[in-house]
Structure formats: structure tokens, C-alpha cells
């Protein structure tokens, strides 16, 4: 039976946190969670401009290698961009909450984004062609054609000794042009959007409020 009474700590960092520094801190925190020294943790932050390569990355998808620093990381997935205006969610969560099923956990992360975006009147969805959360450009007709799909959130997860870490990157109001230096998800001509580009202006703190509320509600739901 899943333990619903275990605390999850929330950390919100102000300003920009260097990507490599964040990785080091996250790795340390995960080791402490494994050892029972710390609670599971959700860490909300923003990074300076950086391209990161997941374990499935193809460096042919790095179209502008000199645009920003490039960091290889141990999360799953391919190339992505992090930068100001993007809410990065590092979730360090024990997989026992999800019956040790990584697919169930990824589904939870997707649902977390979908429900939170719905609070801002943005309709989003999963897409069978690629992991993450997708939507349609507000000016585009609803279509199943992949060229009409716009990515609004990326997911990359790693598991160590039954603790999942890394997590989400949700585009609130980043500079979308910065994604042009990579092929997002390895999908040629992939398009990217943000909460702002969908016609919604919100502060990061306001978005965090709804994100946390949905996280807590869904965590209990998935553990049932």
C-alpha cells in the first residue's frame, strides 16, 4: 500500500540557478532521500540560457552549438532548452507512490501540466508521437497533423534506487526563438509555444500556486 502521509518538501529558488550547480544539488538531495535523511522534494527554479542533452540526444539535433552552453545530462530524453521564463520542476519522488511503474509516473507528470494549464484556460494533451505536453497554436485549426502540434512542456526523468528525479520544463514566457538552436525532441520542424504565446499573462508565483495545488491533489489520486 502506498504511504500517503510522507511529506514532500517544496523549494522555490529566486533568480536564475546555474544548470550544473542545480544538478549537483539535486544529485545530493536524491542521495539523502534514498538514505532517509530528507523528504521527497519538488524544487522550482529557472536556469540561465542553456541547451541540455538527455541520454537519447543526437548531436546532429544541435543546430547552433555556439549559441548557448551545452551540457550533457543523465536525464532521459533528447535536446531541450532551459532559460529565463521557463518553470523548471525538479521532482524527487519515490516510485513506490506509483507502484514502481515509471510509465505511471510520467503519466502523472503529464497530467499535472495538463490540469495546471487548464486552470489558465489552455487546453493541452499528450501526443503519441513524442513525450511531453502539447497544444495547438491559438490561431491554428484543430488537427491531428503533427505540424499543428506545439510543445509547451518537456519531460525528462531518471531513476536511482527507486527514486525518480529531474522532471519538467514548462514554458511560461521564455524567448521561443531560443529553441531554434536545437531540434526539440528530435522531431524535425517541431514547434514550441508558451503560456504567454497562448495569450495568457501570469506571474511565475501564480503559476506555481496552481501547480502545487494540482500536484498535491493528483498525488493522492494516483496513489489510490
CSV table of C-alpha atoms in Angstrom, one decimal:
chain,number,residue,atom,x,y,z
A,1,UNK,CA,0.0,0.0,0.0
A,2,UNK,CA,1.3,3.5,-0.9
A,3,UNK,CA,2.1,5.8,2.0
A,4,UNK,CA,0.2,9.0,1.5
A,5,UNK,CA,1.4,10.5,4.8
A,6,UNK,CA,5.0,11.0,3.7
A,7,UNK,CA,5.9,14.7,3.5
A,8,UNK,CA,7.0,16.3,0.2
A,9,UNK,CA,9.2,19.4,0.7
A,10,UNK,CA,8.8,22.3,-1.7
A,11,UNK,CA,11.7,24.6,-2.6
A,12,UNK,CA,11.4,27.7,-4.7
A,13,UNK,CA,14.6,29.4,-5.9
A,14,UNK,CA,14.6,33.1,-6.8
A,15,UNK,CA,16.6,34.4,-9.7
A,16,UNK,CA,18.5,32.1,-12.0
A,17,UNK,CA,20.2,28.9,-10.9
A,18,UNK,CA,23.2,27.6,-12.9
A,19,UNK,CA,22.3,24.3,-14.5
A,20,UNK,CA,25.4,22.4,-13.4
A,21,UNK,CA,25.1,23.7,-9.9
A,22,UNK,CA,21.4,22.6,-9.8
A,23,UNK,CA,22.4,19.1,-11.0
A,24,UNK,CA,24.9,18.8,-8.2
A,25,UNK,CA,22.4,19.9,-5.6
A,26,UNK,CA,19.7,17.6,-7.0
A,27,UNK,CA,22.0,14.6,-7.0
A,28,UNK,CA,22.9,15.3,-3.4
A,29,UNK,CA,19.3,15.7,-2.4
A,30,UNK,CA,18.4,12.4,-4.1
A,31,UNK,CA,21.1,10.5,-2.2
A,32,UNK,CA,19.8,12.0,1.0
A,33,UNK,CA,16.2,10.9,0.1
A,34,UNK,CA,17.5,7.4,-0.6
A,35,UNK,CA,19.3,7.3,2.7
A,36,UNK,CA,16.2,8.6,4.5
A,37,UNK,CA,17.8,11.8,5.6
A,38,UNK,CA,15.5,14.1,3.6
A,39,UNK,CA,11.9,14.1,2.5
A,40,UNK,CA,10.9,13.8,-1.1
A,41,UNK,CA,11.3,17.2,-2.7
A,42,UNK,CA,9.9,19.4,-5.5
A,43,UNK,CA,12.3,22.1,-6.5
A,44,UNK,CA,11.0,25.0,-8.6
A,45,UNK,CA,13.6,27.2,-10.4
A,46,UNK,CA,14.7,28.9,-13.6
A,47,UNK,CA,18.0,28.4,-15.4
A,48,UNK,CA,20.2,30.8,-17.4
A,49,UNK,CA,20.2,30.1,-21.2
A,50,UNK,CA,21.5,26.6,-21.8
A,51,UNK,CA,20.9,23.6,-24.1
A,52,UNK,CA,20.9,20.2,-22.4
A,53,UNK,CA,21.3,16.8,-23.9
A,54,UNK,CA,19.5,13.8,-22.5
A,55,UNK,CA,20.6,10.2,-22.7
A,56,UNK,CA,18.9,9.8,-26.1
A,57,UNK,CA,20.2,13.0,-27.6
A,58,UNK,CA,21.6,13.0,-31.2
A,59,UNK,CA,24.1,15.8,-31.5
A,60,UNK,CA,23.0,16.3,-35.1
A,61,UNK,CA,20.0,17.9,-33.5
A,62,UNK,CA,22.2,20.7,-32.0
A,63,UNK,CA,21.9,23.2,-34.8
A,64,UNK,CA,23.6,26.1,-33.1
A,65,UNK,CA,26.3,24.7,-30.8
A,66,UNK,CA,27.8,28.1,-30.1
A,67,UNK,CA,24.6,29.9,-29.2
A,68,UNK,CA,24.5,28.8,-25.5
A,69,UNK,CA,26.4,26.5,-23.2
A,70,UNK,CA,25.7,22.8,-23.9
A,71,UNK,CA,25.5,20.3,-21.1
A,72,UNK,CA,25.1,16.6,-21.3
A,73,UNK,CA,22.9,15.3,-18.5
A,74,UNK,CA,21.7,11.9,-17.2
A,75,UNK,CA,18.0,12.5,-17.6
A,76,UNK,CA,16.0,10.7,-20.3
A,77,UNK,CA,15.1,12.4,-23.5
A,78,UNK,CA,16.9,14.4,-26.2
A,79,UNK,CA,17.8,18.0,-26.6
A,80,UNK,CA,15.9,20.8,-24.8
A,81,UNK,CA,16.4,24.4,-24.0
A,82,UNK,CA,16.2,26.0,-20.5
A,83,UNK,CA,16.2,29.7,-19.8
A,84,UNK,CA,14.5,32.6,-18.1
A,85,UNK,CA,10.7,32.5,-18.2
A,86,UNK,CA,10.6,28.7,-18.1
A,87,UNK,CA,9.5,27.0,-14.9
A,88,UNK,CA,11.7,24.0,-14.3
A,89,UNK,CA,10.3,21.4,-11.9
A,90,UNK,CA,12.8,19.0,-10.4
A,91,UNK,CA,10.6,16.4,-8.7
A,92,UNK,CA,12.5,13.9,-6.5
A,93,UNK,CA,9.8,11.4,-5.7
A,94,UNK,CA,9.8,7.8,-4.5
A,95,UNK,CA,8.4,5.5,-7.2
A,96,UNK,CA,6.6,3.4,-4.6
A,97,UNK,CA,3.8,6.1,-4.8
A,98,UNK,CA,3.3,4.9,-8.4
A,99,UNK,CA,3.6,1.1,-7.8
A,100,UNK,CA,7.2,1.3,-9.1
A,101,UNK,CA,5.8,1.9,-12.6
A,102,UNK,CA,7.8,4.6,-14.4
A,103,UNK,CA,5.1,4.9,-17.1
A,104,UNK,CA,2.5,5.7,-14.4
A,105,UNK,CA,4.8,8.4,-13.0
A,106,UNK,CA,5.3,10.0,-16.4
A,107,UNK,CA,1.6,9.9,-16.9
A,108,UNK,CA,1.3,11.7,-13.6
A,109,UNK,CA,3.7,14.5,-14.7
A,110,UNK,CA,1.8,14.9,-18.0
A,111,UNK,CA,-1.5,15.1,-16.2
A,112,UNK,CA,0.0,17.7,-13.7
A,113,UNK,CA,0.8,20.0,-16.6
A,114,UNK,CA,-2.5,19.4,-18.4
A,115,UNK,CA,-4.6,20.2,-15.3
A,116,UNK,CA,-2.5,23.2,-14.4
A,117,UNK,CA,-2.7,24.7,-17.9
A,118,UNK,CA,-6.4,24.1,-17.8
A,119,UNK,CA,-6.6,26.5,-14.8
A,120,UNK,CA,-5.3,29.1,-17.2
A,121,UNK,CA,-7.9,28.2,-19.9
A,122,UNK,CA,-5.2,26.5,-22.0
A,123,UNK,CA,-6.2,23.1,-23.5
A,124,UNK,CA,-3.3,20.7,-23.8
A,125,UNK,CA,-2.8,17.0,-24.4
A,126,UNK,CA,-0.5,14.1,-24.7
A,127,UNK,CA,0.7,13.2,-28.2
A,128,UNK,CA,1.5,9.6,-29.2
A,129,UNK,CA,4.4,10.7,-31.4
A,130,UNK,CA,6.5,12.2,-28.6
A,131,UNK,CA,6.7,12.5,-24.8
A,132,UNK,CA,5.7,15.8,-23.1
A,133,UNK,CA,2.7,18.0,-23.2
A,134,UNK,CA,1.4,19.6,-26.4
A,135,UNK,CA,-1.2,22.1,-27.5
A,136,UNK,CA,-2.3,23.8,-30.7
A,137,UNK,CA,-1.4,27.4,-31.7
A,138,UNK,CA,-4.4,29.5,-30.8
A,139,UNK,CA,-4.7,30.6,-34.4
A,140,UNK,CA,-4.4,27.1,-35.9
A,141,UNK,CA,-7.3,24.8,-36.7
A,142,UNK,CA,-7.6,21.7,-34.5
A,143,UNK,CA,-5.9,19.0,-36.5
A,144,UNK,CA,-4.1,15.7,-35.9
A,145,UNK,CA,-1.3,16.6,-38.2
A,146,UNK,CA,2.0,16.7,-36.4
A,147,UNK,CA,2.9,20.1,-37.9
A,148,UNK,CA,0.0,21.6,-35.9
A,149,UNK,CA,1.4,20.3,-32.6
A,150,UNK,CA,3.1,22.8,-30.4
A,151,UNK,CA,5.2,21.7,-27.4
A,152,UNK,CA,4.5,23.6,-24.2
A,153,UNK,CA,6.2,21.3,-21.7
A,154,UNK,CA,9.1,18.9,-21.8
A,155,UNK,CA,9.6,15.8,-19.6
A,156,UNK,CA,12.9,14.1,-18.7
A,157,UNK,CA,13.2,11.6,-15.9
A,158,UNK,CA,15.9,9.4,-14.4
A,159,UNK,CA,15.5,6.8,-11.6
A,160,UNK,CA,18.1,5.9,-9.0
A,161,UNK,CA,17.3,3.2,-6.4
A,162,UNK,CA,13.6,3.7,-6.8
A,163,UNK,CA,13.7,7.5,-6.6
A,164,UNK,CA,12.7,9.5,-9.7
A,165,UNK,CA,14.3,12.8,-10.3
A,166,UNK,CA,14.7,15.6,-12.9
A,167,UNK,CA,11.2,16.2,-14.2
A,168,UNK,CA,9.5,19.1,-16.1
A,169,UNK,CA,10.3,22.2,-18.0
A,170,UNK,CA,7.1,24.3,-18.6
A,171,UNK,CA,7.2,27.2,-21.0
A,172,UNK,CA,5.6,30.2,-19.2
A,173,UNK,CA,7.2,33.1,-21.1
A,174,UNK,CA,10.6,32.2,-22.4
A,175,UNK,CA,12.1,33.6,-25.6
A,176,UNK,CA,10.7,31.0,-28.0
A,177,UNK,CA,13.4,31.8,-30.6
A,178,UNK,CA,16.0,30.2,-28.4
A,179,UNK,CA,14.5,26.8,-29.2
A,180,UNK,CA,15.6,27.3,-32.8
A,181,UNK,CA,19.2,26.3,-32.0
A,182,UNK,CA,18.0,22.6,-31.4
A,183,UNK,CA,15.6,20.1,-32.8
A,184,UNK,CA,13.2,19.7,-29.9
A,185,UNK,CA,12.6,16.0,-29.1
A,186,UNK,CA,14.5,15.1,-32.2
A,187,UNK,CA,11.4,16.0,-34.3
A,188,UNK,CA,12.2,17.9,-37.4
A,189,UNK,CA,10.3,21.1,-37.7
A,190,UNK,CA,8.9,20.7,-34.2
A,191,UNK,CA,7.2,23.8,-32.9
A,192,UNK,CA,7.2,25.3,-29.5
A,193,UNK,CA,4.8,27.6,-27.6
A,194,UNK,CA,4.3,29.0,-24.2
A,195,UNK,CA,1.6,30.2,-21.8
A,196,UNK,CA,2.3,33.7,-22.9
A,197,UNK,CA,2.2,32.8,-26.6
A,198,UNK,CA,-1.2,31.2,-25.9
A,199,UNK,CA,-2.5,34.7,-24.9
A,200,UNK,CA,-2.2,34.3,-21.1
A,201,UNK,CA,-0.1,36.5,-18.9
A,202,UNK,CA,0.7,35.2,-15.4
A,203,UNK,CA,3.4,35.6,-12.9
A,204,UNK,CA,5.6,32.6,-12.0
A,205,UNK,CA,4.4,32.7,-8.5
A,206,UNK,CA,0.8,32.5,-9.6
A,207,UNK,CA,1.6,29.6,-11.9
A,208,UNK,CA,3.4,27.9,-9.0
A,209,UNK,CA,0.3,28.2,-6.8
A,210,UNK,CA,-1.9,26.2,-9.2
A,211,UNK,CA,1.0,23.7,-10.0
A,212,UNK,CA,1.4,22.9,-6.3
A,213,UNK,CA,-2.4,22.5,-5.7
A,214,UNK,CA,-2.7,20.1,-8.6
A,215,UNK,CA,0.4,18.2,-7.6
A,216,UNK,CA,-1.0,17.5,-4.2
A,217,UNK,CA,-4.4,16.6,-5.5
A,218,UNK,CA,-3.1,14.3,-8.2
A,219,UNK,CA,-0.5,12.6,-5.9
A,220,UNK,CA,-3.4,11.3,-3.7
A,221,UNK,CA,-5.4,10.3,-6.8
A,222,UNK,CA,-2.6,8.3,-8.3
A,223,UNK,CA,-1.9,6.6,-5.0
A,224,UNK,CA,-5.5,5.3,-4.6
